[in-house]
CSV table of N, CA, C and O in Angstrom, one decimal:
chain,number,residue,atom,x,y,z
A,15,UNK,N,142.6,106.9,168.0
A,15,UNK,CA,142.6,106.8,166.6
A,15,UNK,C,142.0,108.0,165.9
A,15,UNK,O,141.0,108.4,166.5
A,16,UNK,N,142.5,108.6,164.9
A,16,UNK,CA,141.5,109.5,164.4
A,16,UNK,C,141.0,109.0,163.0
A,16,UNK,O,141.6,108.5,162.0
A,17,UNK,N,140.0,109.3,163.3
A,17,UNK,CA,139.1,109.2,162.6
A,17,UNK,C,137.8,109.6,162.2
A,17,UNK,O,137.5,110.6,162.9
A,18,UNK,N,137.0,109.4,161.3
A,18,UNK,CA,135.4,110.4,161.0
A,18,UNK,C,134.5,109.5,161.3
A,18,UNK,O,134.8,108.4,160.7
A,19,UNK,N,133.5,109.4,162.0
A,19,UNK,CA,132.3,108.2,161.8
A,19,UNK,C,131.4,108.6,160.8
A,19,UNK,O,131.7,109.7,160.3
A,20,UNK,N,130.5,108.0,160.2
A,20,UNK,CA,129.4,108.1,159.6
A,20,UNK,C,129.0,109.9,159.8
A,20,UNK,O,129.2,110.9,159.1
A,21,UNK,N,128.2,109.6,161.1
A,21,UNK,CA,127.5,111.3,161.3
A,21,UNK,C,128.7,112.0,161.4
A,21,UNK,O,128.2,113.2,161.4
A,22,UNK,N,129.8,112.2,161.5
A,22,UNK,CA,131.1,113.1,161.3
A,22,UNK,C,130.5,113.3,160.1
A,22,UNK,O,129.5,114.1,159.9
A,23,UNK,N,131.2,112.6,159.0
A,23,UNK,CA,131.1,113.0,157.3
A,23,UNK,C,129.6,113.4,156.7
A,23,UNK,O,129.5,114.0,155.7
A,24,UNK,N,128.7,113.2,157.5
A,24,UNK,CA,127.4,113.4,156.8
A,24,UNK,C,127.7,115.5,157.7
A,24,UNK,O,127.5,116.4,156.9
A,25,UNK,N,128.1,115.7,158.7
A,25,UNK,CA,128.1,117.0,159.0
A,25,UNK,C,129.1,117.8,158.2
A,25,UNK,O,128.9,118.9,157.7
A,26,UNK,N,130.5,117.0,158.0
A,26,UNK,CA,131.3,117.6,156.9
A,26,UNK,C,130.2,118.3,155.2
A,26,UNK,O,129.9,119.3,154.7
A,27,UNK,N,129.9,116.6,154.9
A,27,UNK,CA,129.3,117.5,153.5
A,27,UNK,C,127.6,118.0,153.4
A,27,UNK,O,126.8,118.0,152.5
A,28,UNK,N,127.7,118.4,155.1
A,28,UNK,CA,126.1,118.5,155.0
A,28,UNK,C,125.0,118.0,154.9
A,28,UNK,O,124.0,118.7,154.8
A,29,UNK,N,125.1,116.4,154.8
A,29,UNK,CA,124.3,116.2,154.0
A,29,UNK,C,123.7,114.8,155.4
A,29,UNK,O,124.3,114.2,156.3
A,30,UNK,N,122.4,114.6,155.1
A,30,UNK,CA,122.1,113.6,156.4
A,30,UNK,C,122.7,112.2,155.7
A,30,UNK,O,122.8,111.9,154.5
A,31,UNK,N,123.2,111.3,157.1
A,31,UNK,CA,123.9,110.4,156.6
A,31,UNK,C,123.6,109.1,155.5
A,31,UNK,O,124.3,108.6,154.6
A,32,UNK,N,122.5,108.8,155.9
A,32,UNK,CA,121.7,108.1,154.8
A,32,UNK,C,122.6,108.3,153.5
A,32,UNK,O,123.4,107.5,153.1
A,33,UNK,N,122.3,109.4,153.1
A,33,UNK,CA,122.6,110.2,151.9
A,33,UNK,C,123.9,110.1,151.7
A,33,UNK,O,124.3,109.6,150.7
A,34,UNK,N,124.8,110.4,152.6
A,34,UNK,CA,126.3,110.3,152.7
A,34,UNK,C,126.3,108.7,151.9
A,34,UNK,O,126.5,108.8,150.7
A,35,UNK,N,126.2,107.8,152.3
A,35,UNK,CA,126.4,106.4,151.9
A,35,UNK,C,125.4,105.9,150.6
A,35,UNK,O,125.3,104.8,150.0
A,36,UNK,N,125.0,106.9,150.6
A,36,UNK,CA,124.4,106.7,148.7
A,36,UNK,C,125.3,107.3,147.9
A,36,UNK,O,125.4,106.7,146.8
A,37,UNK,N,125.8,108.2,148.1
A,37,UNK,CA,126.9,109.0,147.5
A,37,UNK,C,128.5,108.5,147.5
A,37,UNK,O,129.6,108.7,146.9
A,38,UNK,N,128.2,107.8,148.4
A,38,UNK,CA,129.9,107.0,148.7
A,38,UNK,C,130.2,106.5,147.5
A,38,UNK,O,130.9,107.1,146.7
A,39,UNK,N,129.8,105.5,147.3
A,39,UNK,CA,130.6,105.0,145.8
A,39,UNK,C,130.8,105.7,144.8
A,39,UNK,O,131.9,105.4,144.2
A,40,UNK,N,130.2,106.5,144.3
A,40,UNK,CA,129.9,107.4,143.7
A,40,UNK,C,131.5,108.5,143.7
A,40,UNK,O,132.4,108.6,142.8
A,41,UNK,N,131.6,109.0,144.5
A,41,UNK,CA,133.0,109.6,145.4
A,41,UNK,C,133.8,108.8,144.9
A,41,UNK,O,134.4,108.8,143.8
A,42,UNK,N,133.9,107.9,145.8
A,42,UNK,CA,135.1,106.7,145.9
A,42,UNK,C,135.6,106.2,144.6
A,42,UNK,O,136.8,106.1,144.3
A,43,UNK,N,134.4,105.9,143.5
A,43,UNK,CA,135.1,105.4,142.6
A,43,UNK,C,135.3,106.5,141.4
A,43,UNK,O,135.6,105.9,140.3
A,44,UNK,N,135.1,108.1,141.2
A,44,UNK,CA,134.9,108.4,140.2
A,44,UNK,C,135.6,110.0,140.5
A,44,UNK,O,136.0,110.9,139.7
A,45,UNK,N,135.7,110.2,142.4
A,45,UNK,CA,136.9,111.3,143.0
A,45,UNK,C,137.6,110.9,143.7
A,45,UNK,O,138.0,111.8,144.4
A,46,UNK,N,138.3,109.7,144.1
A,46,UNK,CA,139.2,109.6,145.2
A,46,UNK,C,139.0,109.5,146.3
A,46,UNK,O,139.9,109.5,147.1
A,47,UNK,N,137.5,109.2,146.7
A,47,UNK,CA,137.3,109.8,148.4
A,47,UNK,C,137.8,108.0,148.7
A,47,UNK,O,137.6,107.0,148.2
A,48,UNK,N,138.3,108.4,149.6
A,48,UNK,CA,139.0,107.5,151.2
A,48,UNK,C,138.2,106.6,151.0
A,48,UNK,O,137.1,106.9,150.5
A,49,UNK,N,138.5,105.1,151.5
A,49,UNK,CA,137.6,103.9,151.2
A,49,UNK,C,136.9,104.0,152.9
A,49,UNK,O,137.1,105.1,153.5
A,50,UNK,N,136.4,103.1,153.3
A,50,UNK,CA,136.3,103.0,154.7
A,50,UNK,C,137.5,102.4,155.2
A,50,UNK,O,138.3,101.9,154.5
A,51,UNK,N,137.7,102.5,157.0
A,51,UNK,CA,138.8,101.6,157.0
A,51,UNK,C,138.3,99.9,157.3
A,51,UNK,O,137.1,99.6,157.7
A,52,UNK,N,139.2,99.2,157.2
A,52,UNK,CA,139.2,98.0,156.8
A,52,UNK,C,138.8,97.2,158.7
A,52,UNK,O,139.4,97.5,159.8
A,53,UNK,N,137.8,96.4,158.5
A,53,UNK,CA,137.2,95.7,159.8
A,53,UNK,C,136.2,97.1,160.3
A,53,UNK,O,135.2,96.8,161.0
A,54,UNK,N,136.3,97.9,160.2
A,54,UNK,CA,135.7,98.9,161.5
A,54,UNK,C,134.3,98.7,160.0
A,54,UNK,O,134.3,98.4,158.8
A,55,UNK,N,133.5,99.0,160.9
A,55,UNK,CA,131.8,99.6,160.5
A,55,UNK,C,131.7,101.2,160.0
A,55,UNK,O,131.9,102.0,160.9
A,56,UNK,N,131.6,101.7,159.0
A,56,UNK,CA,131.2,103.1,158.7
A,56,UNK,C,132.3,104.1,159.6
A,56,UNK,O,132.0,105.0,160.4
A,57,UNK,N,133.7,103.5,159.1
A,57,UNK,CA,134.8,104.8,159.8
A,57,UNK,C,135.5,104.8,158.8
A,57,UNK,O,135.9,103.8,158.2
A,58,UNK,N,136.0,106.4,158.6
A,58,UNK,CA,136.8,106.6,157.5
A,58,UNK,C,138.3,107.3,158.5
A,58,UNK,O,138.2,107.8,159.6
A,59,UNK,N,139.7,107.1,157.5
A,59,UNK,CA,140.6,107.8,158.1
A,59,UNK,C,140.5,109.6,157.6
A,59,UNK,O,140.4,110.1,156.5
A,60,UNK,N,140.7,110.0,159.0
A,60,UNK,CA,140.8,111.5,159.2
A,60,UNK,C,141.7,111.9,158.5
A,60,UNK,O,141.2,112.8,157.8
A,61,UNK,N,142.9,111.7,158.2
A,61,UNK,CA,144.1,112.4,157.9
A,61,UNK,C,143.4,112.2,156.7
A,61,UNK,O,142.9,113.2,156.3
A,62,UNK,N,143.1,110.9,155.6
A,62,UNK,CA,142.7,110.6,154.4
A,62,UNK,C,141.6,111.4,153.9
A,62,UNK,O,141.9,112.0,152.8
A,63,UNK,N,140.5,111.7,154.5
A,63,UNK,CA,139.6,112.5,154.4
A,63,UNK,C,139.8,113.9,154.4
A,63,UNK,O,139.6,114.7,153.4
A,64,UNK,N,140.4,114.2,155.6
A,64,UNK,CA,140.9,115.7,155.3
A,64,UNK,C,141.9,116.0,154.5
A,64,UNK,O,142.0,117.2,154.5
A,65,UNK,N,143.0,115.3,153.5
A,65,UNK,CA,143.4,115.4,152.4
A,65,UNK,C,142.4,115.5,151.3
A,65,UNK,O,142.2,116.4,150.5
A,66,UNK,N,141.6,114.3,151.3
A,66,UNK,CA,140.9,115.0,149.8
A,66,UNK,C,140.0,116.5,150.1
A,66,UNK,O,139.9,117.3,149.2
A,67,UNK,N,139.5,116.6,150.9
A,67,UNK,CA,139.1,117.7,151.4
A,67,UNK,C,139.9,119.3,150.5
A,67,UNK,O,139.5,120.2,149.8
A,68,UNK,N,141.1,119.0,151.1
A,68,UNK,CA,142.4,119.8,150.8
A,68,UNK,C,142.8,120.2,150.0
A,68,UNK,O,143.3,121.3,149.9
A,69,UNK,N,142.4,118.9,148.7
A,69,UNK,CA,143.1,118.5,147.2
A,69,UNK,C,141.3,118.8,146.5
A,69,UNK,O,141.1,118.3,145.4
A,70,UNK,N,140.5,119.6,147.2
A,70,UNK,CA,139.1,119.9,146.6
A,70,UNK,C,138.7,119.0,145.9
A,70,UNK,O,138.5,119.2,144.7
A,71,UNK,N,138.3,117.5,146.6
A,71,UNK,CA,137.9,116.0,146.1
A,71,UNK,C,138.5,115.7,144.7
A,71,UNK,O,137.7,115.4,143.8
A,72,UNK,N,140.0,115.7,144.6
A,72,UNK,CA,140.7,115.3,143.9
A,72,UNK,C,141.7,114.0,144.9
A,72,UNK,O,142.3,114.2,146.0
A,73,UNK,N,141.7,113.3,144.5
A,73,UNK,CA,142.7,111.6,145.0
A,73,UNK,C,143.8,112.4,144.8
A,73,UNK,O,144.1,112.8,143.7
A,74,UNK,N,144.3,112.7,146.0
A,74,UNK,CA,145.8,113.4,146.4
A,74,UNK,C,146.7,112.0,146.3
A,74,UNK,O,146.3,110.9,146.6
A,75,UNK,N,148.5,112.3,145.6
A,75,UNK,CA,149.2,111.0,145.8
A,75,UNK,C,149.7,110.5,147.5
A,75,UNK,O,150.2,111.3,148.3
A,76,UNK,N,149.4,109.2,147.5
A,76,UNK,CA,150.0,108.5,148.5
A,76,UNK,C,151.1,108.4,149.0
A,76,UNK,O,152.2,108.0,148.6
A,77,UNK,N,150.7,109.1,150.4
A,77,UNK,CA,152.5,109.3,151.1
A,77,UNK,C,152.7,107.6,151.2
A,77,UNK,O,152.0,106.6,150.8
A,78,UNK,N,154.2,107.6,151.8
A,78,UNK,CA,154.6,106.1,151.9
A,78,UNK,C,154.1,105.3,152.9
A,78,UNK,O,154.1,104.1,152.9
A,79,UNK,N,153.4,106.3,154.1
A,79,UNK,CA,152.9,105.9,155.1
A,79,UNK,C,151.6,105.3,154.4
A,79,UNK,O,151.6,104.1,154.1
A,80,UNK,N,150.7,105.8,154.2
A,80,UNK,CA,149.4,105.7,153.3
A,80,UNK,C,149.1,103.9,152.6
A,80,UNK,O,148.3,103.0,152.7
A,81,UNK,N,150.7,104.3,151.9
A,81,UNK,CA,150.6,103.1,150.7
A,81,UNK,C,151.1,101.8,151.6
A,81,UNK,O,150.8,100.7,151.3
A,82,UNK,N,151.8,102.1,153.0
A,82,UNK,CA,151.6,101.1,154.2
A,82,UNK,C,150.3,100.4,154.3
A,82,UNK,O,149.9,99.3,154.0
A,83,UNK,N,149.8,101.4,154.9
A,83,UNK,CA,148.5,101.4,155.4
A,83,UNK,C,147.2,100.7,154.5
A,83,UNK,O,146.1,100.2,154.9
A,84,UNK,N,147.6,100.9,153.3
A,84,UNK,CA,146.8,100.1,152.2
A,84,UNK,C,147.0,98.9,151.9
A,84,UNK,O,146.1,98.1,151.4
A,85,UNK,N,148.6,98.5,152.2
A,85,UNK,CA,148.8,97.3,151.7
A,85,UNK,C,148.5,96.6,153.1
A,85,UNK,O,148.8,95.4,152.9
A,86,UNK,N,148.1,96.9,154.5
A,86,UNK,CA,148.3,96.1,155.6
A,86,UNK,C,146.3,95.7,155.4
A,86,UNK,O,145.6,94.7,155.7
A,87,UNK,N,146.1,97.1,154.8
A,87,UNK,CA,144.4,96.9,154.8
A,87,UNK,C,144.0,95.7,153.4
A,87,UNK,O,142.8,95.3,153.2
A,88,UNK,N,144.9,95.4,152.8
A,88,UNK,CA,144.5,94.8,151.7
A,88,UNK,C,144.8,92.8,152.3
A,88,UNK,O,144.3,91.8,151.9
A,89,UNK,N,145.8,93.0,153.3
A,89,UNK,CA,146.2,91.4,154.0
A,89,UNK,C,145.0,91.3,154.8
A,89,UNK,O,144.7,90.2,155.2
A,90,UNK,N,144.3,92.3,155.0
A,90,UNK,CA,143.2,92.4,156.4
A,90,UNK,C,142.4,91.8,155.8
A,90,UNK,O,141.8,90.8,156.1
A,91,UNK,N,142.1,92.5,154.6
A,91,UNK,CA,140.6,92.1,153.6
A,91,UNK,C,140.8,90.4,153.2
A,91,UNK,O,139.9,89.6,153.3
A,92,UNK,N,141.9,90.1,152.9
A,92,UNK,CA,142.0,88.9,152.2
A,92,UNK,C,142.0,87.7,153.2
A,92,UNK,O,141.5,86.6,153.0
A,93,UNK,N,142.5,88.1,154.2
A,93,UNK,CA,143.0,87.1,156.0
A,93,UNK,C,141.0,87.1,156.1
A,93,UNK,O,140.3,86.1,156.1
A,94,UNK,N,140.3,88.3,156.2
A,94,UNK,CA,139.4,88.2,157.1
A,94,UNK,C,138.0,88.2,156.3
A,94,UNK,O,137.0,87.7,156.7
A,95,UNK,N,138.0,88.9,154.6
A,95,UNK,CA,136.9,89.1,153.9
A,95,UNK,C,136.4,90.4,154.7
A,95,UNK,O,136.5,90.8,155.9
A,96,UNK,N,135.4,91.0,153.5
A,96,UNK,CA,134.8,91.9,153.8
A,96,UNK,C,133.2,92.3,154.2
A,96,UNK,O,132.5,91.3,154.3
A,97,UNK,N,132.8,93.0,154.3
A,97,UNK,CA,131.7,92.4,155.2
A,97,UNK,C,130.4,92.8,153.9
A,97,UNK,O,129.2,92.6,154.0
């Protein structure tokens, strides 16, 4: 699978992880950054991450694969809840 764990992203933006996850929502809801993926603990998708990266933390548009991948994560959330 690719993917970034927690200490991956905290070495991307530099920053110790703690910190990373104070800053998440913050990202997520106000640049686009990548949600976590759905069931897993503190893993984000790689390809997702390194697009906003790409798009210099601008919410790049969703390939078709993507908008798959969202709507399978959104049956996951609803089937299983979130944690």
């Amino acid at each position: 699978m690719s993917t970034y764990t927690l200490p991956q992203l905290a070495a991307l933006f530099q920053r110790h992880p703690k910190r990373v996850l104070e800053l998440l929502p913050e990202l997520q809801n106000s640049h686009g950054f990548p949600r976590r993926l759905p069931a897993l603990r503190n893993v984000w998708s790689k390809p997702a991450v390194d697009r906003w990266f790409e798009m210099n933390g601008e919410a790049a548009e969703p390939s078709p694969g993507m908008v798959a991948a969202t709507a399978a994560a959104d049956v996951l959330q609803q089937r299983y809840g979130r944690e």
